[in-house]
mmCIF file of C-alpha atoms in Angstrom:
data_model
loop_
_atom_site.group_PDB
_atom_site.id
_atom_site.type_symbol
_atom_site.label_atom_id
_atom_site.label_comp_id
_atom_site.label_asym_id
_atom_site.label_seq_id
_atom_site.Cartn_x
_atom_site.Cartn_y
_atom_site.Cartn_z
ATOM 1 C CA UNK A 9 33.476 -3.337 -8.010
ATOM 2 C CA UNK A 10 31.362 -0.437 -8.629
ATOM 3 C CA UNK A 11 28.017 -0.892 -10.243
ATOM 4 C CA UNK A 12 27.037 1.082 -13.418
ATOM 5 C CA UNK A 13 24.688 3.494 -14.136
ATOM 6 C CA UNK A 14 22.207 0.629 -15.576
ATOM 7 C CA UNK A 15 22.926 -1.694 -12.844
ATOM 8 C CA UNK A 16 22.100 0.887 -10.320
ATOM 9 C CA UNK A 17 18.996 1.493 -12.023
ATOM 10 C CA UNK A 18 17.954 -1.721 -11.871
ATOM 11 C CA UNK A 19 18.274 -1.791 -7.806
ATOM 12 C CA UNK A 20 16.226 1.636 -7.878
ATOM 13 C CA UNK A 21 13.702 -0.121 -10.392
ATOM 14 C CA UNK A 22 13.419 -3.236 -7.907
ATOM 15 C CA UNK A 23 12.419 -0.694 -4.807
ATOM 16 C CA UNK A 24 9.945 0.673 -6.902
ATOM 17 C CA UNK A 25 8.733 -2.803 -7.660
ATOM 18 C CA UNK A 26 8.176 -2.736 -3.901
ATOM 19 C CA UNK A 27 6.619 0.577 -3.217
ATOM 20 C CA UNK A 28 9.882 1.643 -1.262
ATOM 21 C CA UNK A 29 9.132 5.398 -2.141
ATOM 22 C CA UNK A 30 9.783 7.258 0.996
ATOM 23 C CA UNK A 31 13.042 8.638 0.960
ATOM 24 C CA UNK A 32 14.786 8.182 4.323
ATOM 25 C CA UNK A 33 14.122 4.797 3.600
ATOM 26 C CA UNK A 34 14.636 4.475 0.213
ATOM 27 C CA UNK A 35 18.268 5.853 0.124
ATOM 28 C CA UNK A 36 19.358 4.327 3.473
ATOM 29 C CA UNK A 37 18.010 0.613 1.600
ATOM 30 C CA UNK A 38 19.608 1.733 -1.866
ATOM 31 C CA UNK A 39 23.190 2.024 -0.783
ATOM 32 C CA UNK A 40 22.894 -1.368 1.837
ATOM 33 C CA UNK A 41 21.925 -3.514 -1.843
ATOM 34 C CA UNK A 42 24.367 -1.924 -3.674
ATOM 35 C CA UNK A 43 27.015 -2.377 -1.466
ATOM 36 C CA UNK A 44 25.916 -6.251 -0.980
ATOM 37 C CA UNK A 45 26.288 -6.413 -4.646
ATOM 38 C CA UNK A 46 29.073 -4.991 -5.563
ATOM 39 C CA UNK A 47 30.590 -6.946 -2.414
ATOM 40 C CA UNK A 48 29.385 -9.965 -4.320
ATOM 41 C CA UNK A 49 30.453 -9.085 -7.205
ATOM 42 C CA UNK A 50 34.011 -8.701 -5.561
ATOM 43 C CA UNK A 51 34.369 -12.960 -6.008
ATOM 44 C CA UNK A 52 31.613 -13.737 -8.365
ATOM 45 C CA UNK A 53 31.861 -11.012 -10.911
ATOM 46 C CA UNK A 54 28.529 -11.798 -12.290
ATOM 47 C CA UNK A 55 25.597 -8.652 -11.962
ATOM 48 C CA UNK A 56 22.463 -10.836 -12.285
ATOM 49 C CA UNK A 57 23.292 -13.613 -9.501
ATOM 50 C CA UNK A 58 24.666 -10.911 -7.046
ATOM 51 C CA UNK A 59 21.748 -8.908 -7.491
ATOM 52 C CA UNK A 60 19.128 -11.976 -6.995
ATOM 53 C CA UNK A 61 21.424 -12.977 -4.171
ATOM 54 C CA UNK A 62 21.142 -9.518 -2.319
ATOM 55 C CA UNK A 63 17.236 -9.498 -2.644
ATOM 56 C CA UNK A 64 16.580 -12.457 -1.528
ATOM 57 C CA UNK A 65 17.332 -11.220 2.115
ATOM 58 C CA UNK A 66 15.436 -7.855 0.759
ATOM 59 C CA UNK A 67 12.755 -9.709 0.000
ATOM 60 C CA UNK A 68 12.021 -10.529 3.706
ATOM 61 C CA UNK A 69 12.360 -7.103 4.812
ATOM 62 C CA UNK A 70 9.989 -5.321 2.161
ATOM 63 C CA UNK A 71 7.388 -7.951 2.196
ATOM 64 C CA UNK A 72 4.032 -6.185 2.970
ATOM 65 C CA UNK A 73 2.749 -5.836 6.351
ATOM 66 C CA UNK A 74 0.633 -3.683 8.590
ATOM 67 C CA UNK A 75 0.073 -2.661 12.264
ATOM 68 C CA UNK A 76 -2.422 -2.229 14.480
ATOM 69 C CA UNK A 77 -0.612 0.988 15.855
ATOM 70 C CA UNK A 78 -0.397 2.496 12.411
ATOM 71 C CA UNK A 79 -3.857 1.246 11.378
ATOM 72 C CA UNK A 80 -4.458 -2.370 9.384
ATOM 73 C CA UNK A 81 -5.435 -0.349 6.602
ATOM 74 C CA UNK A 82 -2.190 1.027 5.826
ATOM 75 C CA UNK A 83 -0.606 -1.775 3.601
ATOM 76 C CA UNK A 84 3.622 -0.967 3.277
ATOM 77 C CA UNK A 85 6.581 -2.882 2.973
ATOM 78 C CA UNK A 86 7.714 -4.456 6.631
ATOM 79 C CA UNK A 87 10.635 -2.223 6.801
ATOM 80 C CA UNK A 88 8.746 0.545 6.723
ATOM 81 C CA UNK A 89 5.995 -0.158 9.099
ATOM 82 C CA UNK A 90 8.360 -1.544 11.790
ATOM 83 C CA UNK A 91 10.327 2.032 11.435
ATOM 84 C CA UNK A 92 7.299 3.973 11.569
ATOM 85 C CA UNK A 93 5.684 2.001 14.784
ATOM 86 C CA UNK A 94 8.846 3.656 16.584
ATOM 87 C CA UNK A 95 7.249 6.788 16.322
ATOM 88 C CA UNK A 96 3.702 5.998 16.110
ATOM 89 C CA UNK A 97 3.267 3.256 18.550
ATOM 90 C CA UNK A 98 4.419 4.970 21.945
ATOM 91 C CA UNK A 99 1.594 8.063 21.388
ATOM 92 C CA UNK A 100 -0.983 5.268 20.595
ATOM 93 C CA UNK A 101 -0.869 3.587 23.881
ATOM 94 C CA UNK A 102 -0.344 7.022 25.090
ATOM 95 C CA UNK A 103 -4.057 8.232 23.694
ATOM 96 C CA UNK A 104 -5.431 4.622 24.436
ATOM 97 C CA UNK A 105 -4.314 5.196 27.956
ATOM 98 C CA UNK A 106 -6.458 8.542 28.207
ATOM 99 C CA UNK A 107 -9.195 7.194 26.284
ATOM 100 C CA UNK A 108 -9.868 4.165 28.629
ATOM 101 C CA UNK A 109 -9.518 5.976 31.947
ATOM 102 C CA UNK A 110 -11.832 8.709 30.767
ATOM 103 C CA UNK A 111 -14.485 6.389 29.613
ATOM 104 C CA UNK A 112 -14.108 4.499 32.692
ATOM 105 C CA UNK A 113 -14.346 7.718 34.288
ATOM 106 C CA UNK A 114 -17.688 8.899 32.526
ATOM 107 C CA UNK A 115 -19.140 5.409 32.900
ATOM 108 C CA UNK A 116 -19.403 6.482 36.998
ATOM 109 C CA UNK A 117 -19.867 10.039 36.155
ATOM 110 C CA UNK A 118 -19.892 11.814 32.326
ATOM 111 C CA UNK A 119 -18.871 15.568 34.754
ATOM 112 C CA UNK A 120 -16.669 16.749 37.184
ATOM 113 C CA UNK A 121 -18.558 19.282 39.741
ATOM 114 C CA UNK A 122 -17.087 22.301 39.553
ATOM 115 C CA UNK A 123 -18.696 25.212 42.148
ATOM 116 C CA UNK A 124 -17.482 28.283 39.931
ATOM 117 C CA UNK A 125 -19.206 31.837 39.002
ATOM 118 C CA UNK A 126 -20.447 31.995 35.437
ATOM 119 C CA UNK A 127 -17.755 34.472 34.411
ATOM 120 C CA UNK A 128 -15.157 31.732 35.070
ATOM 121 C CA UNK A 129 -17.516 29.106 33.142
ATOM 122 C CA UNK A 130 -17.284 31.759 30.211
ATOM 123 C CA UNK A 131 -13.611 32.194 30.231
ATOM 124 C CA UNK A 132 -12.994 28.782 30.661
ATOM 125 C CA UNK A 133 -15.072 27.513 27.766
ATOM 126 C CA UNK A 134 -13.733 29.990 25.173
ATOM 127 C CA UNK A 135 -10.134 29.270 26.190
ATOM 128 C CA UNK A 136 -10.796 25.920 25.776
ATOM 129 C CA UNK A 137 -12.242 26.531 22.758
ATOM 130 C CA UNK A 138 -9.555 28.409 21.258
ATOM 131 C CA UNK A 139 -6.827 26.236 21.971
ATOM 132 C CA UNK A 140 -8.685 23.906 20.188
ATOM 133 C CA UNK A 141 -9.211 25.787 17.001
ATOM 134 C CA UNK A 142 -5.668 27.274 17.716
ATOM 135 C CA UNK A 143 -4.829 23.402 17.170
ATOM 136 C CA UNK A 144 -6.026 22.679 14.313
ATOM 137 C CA UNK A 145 -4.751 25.447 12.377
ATOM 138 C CA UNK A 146 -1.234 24.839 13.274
ATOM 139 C CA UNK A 147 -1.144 21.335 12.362
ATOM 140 C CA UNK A 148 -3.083 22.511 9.127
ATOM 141 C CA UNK A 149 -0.104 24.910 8.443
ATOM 142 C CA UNK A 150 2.148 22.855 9.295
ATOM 143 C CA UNK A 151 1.301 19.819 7.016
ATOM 144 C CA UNK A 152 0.771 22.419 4.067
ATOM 145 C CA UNK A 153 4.378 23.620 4.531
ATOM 146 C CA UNK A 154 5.172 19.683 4.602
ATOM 147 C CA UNK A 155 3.364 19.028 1.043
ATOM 148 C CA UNK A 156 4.781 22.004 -0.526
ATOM 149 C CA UNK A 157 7.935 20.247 -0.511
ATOM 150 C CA UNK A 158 6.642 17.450 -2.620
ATOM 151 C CA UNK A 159 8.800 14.601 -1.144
ATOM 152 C CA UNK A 160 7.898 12.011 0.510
ATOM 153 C CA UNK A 161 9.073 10.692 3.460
ATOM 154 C CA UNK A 162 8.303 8.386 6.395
ATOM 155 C CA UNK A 163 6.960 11.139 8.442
ATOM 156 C CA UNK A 164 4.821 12.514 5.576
ATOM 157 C CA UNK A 165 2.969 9.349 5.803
ATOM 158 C CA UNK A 166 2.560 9.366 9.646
ATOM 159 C CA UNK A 167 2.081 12.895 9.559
ATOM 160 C CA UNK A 168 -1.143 12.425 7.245
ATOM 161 C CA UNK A 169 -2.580 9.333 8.392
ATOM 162 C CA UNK A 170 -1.855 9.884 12.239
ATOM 163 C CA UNK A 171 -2.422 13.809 12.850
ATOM 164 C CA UNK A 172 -4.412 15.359 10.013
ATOM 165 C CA UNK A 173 -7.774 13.902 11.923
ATOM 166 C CA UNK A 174 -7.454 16.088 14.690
ATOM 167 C CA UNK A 175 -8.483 18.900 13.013
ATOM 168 C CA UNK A 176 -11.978 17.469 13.012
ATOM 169 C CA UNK A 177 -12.123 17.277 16.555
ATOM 170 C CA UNK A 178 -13.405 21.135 17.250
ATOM 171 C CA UNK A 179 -16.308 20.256 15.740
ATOM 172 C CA UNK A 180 -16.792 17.138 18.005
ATOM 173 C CA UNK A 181 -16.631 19.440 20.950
ATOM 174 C CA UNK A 182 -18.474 22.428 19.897
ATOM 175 C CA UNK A 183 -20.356 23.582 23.092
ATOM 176 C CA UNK A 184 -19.398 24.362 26.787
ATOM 177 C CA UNK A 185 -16.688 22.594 28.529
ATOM 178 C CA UNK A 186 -18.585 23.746 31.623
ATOM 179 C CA UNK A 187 -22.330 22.473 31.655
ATOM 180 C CA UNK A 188 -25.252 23.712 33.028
ATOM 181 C CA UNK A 189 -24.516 22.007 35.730
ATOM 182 C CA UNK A 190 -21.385 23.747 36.604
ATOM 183 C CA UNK A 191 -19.651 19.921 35.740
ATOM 184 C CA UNK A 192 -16.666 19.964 34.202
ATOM 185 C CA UNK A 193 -17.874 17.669 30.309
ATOM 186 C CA UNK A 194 -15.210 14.994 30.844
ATOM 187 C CA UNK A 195 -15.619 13.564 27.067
ATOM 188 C CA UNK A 196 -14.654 17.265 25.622
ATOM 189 C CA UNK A 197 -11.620 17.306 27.946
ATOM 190 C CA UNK A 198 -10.985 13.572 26.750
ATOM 191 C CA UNK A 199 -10.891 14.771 23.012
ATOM 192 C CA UNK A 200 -8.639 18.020 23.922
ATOM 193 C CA UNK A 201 -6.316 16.554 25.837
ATOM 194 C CA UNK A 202 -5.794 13.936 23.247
ATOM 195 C CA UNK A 203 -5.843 16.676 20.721
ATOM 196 C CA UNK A 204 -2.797 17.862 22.877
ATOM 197 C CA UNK A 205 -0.465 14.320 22.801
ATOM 198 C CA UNK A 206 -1.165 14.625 18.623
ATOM 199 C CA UNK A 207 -0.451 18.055 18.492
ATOM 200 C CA UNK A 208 2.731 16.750 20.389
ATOM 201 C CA UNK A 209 3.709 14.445 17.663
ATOM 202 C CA UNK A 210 2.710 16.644 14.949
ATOM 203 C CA UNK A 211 5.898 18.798 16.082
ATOM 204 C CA UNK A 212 7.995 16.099 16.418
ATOM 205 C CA UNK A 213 6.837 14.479 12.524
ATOM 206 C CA UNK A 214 7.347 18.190 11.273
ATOM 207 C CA UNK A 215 11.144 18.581 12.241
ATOM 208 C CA UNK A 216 11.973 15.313 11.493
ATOM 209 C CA UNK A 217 10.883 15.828 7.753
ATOM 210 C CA UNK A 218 12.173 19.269 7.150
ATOM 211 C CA UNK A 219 15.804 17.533 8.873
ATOM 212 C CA UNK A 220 15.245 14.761 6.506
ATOM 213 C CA UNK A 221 14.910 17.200 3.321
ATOM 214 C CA UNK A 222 18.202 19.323 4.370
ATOM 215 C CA UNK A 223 20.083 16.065 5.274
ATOM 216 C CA UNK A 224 19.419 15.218 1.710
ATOM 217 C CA UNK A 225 19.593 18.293 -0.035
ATOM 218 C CA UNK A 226 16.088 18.482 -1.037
#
């Protein structure tokens, strides 16, 4: 039995209840409740106990949570944050990884000696430097292509609260690479490497929103 107009807008008016916004998400979880129902509905014909019926189970699945890869701050509905830790959770042990061997490696030594001629130090620290920068534009561009679009989806959400950050780093390594020393700063080279893995997923968060968006016809 297929639902009405009304009826369906009572299922949309429930996900709202429960902050399912995000549209990958939201559509895929629309057409699972309707379908329950109106596979209910098949034997009990009644709207309002095969609706409570189907989210019940829903209930479960879009209680809030959090996670400690996406950040405890980020309060969503469990579906959500156990999709979204697919994405995000692999490049934060990634960039935990880098960010404990480095600091293990600076608490023995905070350089690398390097035995190299000034001009090398000089090219060196303004490539550096402009990958950096070069960084941090892109992923600005990129996530102001994303919001022009004005949906929301899944990888919106981890594109702003996992990525956007790293355009502060060029100001957290303004400087030489190469010291004084001729030592190669390992807690610069820390930062742009990690700079590097996000810049990674910012590609990756990109694509799958503008594939998202066509899927959809958005």
């Amino acid at each position: 039995m297929e639902l009405t107009k009304n009826q369906t807008q009572q299922v949309k008016k429930y996900l709202d209840k429960k902050m399912v916004y995000y549209i990958d998400i939201r559509v895929e979880v629309l057409d699972h409740i309707i379908s329950e129902i109106e596979s209910t509905m098949l034997t009990e014909k009644d709207f309002d106990h095969s609706f409570n019926k189907a989210t019940e189970k829903w209930n479960v699945l879009l209680q809030n949570s959090s996670s400690i890869y996406l950040g405890y701050c980020y309060v969503k509905p469990l579906l959500i944050i156990n999709k979204m830790k697919k994405y995000g959770k692999p490049h934060a042990i990634k960039i935990w990884s880098i960010f404990i061997l480095m600091l293990l490696s600076i608490g023995f030594n905070d350089s690398i000696s390097l035995n190299v001629s000034t001009l090398i130090a000089d090219i060196a620290n303004i490539t550096f430097q402009t990958v950096s920068y070069a960084l941090s534009l892109l992923i600005i561009l990129g996530y102001v292509h994303i919001y022009s679009t004005k949906q929301k989806t899944s990888f919106r959400f981890l594109y702003e609260t996992q990525v956007l950050a790293v355009v502060l780093f060029p100001f957290m390594i303004s400087g030489s690479f190469i010291t004084k020393h001729d030592g190669l700063d390992l807690l610069k080279t820390m930062i742009l490497v990690v700079s590097l893995f996000m810049f990674q997923l910012a590609i990756k968060l990109y694509k799958k929103h503008f594939t998202l968006l066509k899927k959809y016809s958005f």
